[in-house]
Short mmCIF file of C-alpha atoms in Angstrom, two decimals:
data_model
loop_
_atom_site.label_atom_id
_atom_site.label_comp_id
_atom_site.label_asym_id
_atom_site.label_seq_id
_atom_site.Cartn_x
_atom_site.Cartn_y
_atom_site.Cartn_z
CA UNK A 1101 -30.71 -56.35 70.06
CA UNK A 1102 -32.02 -53.47 72.15
CA UNK A 1103 -31.43 -55.26 75.45
CA UNK A 1104 -27.94 -56.26 74.33
CA UNK A 1105 -26.76 -52.90 72.96
CA UNK A 1106 -28.95 -50.12 74.37
CA UNK A 1107 -30.76 -51.01 77.59
CA UNK A 1108 -27.70 -50.72 79.84
CA UNK A 1109 -27.51 -46.96 79.19
CA UNK A 1110 -31.07 -46.13 78.11
CA UNK A 1111 -33.11 -48.49 80.30
CA UNK A 1112 -35.15 -51.53 79.24
CA UNK A 1113 -38.09 -49.35 78.19
CA UNK A 1114 -35.97 -46.50 76.79
CA UNK A 1115 -37.00 -44.17 79.58
CA UNK A 1116 -33.52 -43.32 80.70
CA UNK A 1117 -30.45 -44.31 82.58
CA UNK A 1118 -26.89 -43.09 82.29
CA UNK A 1119 -27.55 -42.41 78.60
CA UNK A 1120 -30.84 -40.62 79.11
CA UNK A 1121 -34.26 -41.35 77.63
CA UNK A 1122 -34.56 -42.14 73.92
CA UNK A 1123 -38.31 -42.41 73.58
CA UNK A 1124 -39.00 -38.89 72.34
CA UNK A 1125 -41.92 -39.26 69.89
CA UNK A 1126 -40.52 -36.29 67.95
CA UNK A 1127 -37.56 -38.40 66.84
CA UNK A 1128 -38.32 -39.98 63.50
CA UNK A 1129 -37.09 -43.34 62.30
CA UNK A 1130 -34.43 -41.83 60.03
CA UNK A 1131 -33.14 -39.64 62.88
CA UNK A 1132 -32.87 -42.67 65.14
CA UNK A 1133 -31.05 -44.65 62.45
CA UNK A 1134 -28.53 -41.82 62.06
CA UNK A 1135 -28.03 -41.53 65.83
CA UNK A 1136 -27.48 -45.27 66.22
CA UNK A 1137 -25.24 -45.50 63.15
CA UNK A 1138 -23.12 -42.40 63.77
CA UNK A 1139 -23.44 -41.89 67.52
CA UNK A 1140 -24.30 -38.64 69.29
CA UNK A 1141 -22.68 -36.91 72.24
CA UNK A 1142 -20.95 -39.55 74.36
CA UNK A 1143 -22.84 -42.39 72.65
CA UNK A 1144 -20.63 -44.23 70.17
CA UNK A 1145 -21.79 -45.08 66.68
CA UNK A 1146 -22.68 -48.67 65.94
CA UNK A 1147 -21.95 -48.72 62.22
CA UNK A 1148 -18.95 -51.00 62.74
CA UNK A 1149 -20.73 -53.33 65.17
CA UNK A 1150 -24.19 -53.76 63.65
CA UNK A 1151 -25.51 -54.32 60.15
CA UNK A 1152 -27.74 -51.78 58.43
CA UNK A 1153 -30.68 -54.11 59.03
CA UNK A 1154 -29.90 -54.43 62.74
CA UNK A 1155 -29.65 -50.65 63.11
CA UNK A 1156 -33.01 -50.27 61.36
CA UNK A 1157 -34.50 -52.92 63.66
CA UNK A 1158 -33.25 -51.01 66.72
CA UNK A 1159 -34.81 -47.82 65.37
CA UNK A 1160 -38.09 -49.73 64.81
CA UNK A 1161 -37.98 -50.95 68.39
CA UNK A 1162 -37.37 -47.45 69.75
CA UNK A 1163 -40.28 -46.09 67.68
CA UNK A 1164 -42.42 -48.79 69.26
CA UNK A 1165 -41.30 -47.80 72.77
CA UNK A 1166 -41.86 -44.11 72.03
CA UNK A 1167 -45.41 -44.91 70.88
CA UNK A 1168 -46.06 -46.40 74.31
CA UNK A 1169 -46.15 -50.07 73.37
CA UNK A 1170 -44.51 -52.58 75.68
CA UNK A 1171 -41.26 -54.12 74.52
CA UNK A 1172 -41.55 -57.58 73.05
CA UNK A 1173 -45.23 -57.44 72.05
CA UNK A 1174 -45.28 -58.32 68.31
CA UNK A 1175 -48.83 -57.08 67.69
CA UNK A 1176 -48.04 -53.77 69.34
CA UNK A 1177 -44.84 -53.55 67.32
CA UNK A 1178 -46.82 -54.06 64.12
CA UNK A 1179 -49.26 -51.30 65.03
CA UNK A 1180 -46.49 -48.92 66.09
CA UNK A 1181 -44.64 -49.45 62.85
CA UNK A 1182 -47.69 -49.08 60.64
CA UNK A 1183 -48.64 -45.91 62.50
CA UNK A 1184 -45.14 -44.49 62.09
CA UNK A 1185 -45.21 -45.24 58.36
CA UNK A 1186 -48.62 -43.60 58.10
CA UNK A 1187 -47.23 -40.46 59.79
CA UNK A 1188 -44.47 -40.13 57.19
#
């Protein structure tokens, strides 16, 4: 999902492109969900293109990238998500 909808503007690792970096660790999961759903600045909202579950999955992926884990590593994704839940 990320590569299909986000990487073109935000880069494959979320570190920037025409849309700028999105891997700010200060952004929480709920903030990312809102940004993806509603859009921000010149970024359009994806509420009409993606399901609620897909938007949440994108936010999960971005949290993983912000935590410094490589994209596509399931074990790292698990640790990033459990750490982000622990921080809540």
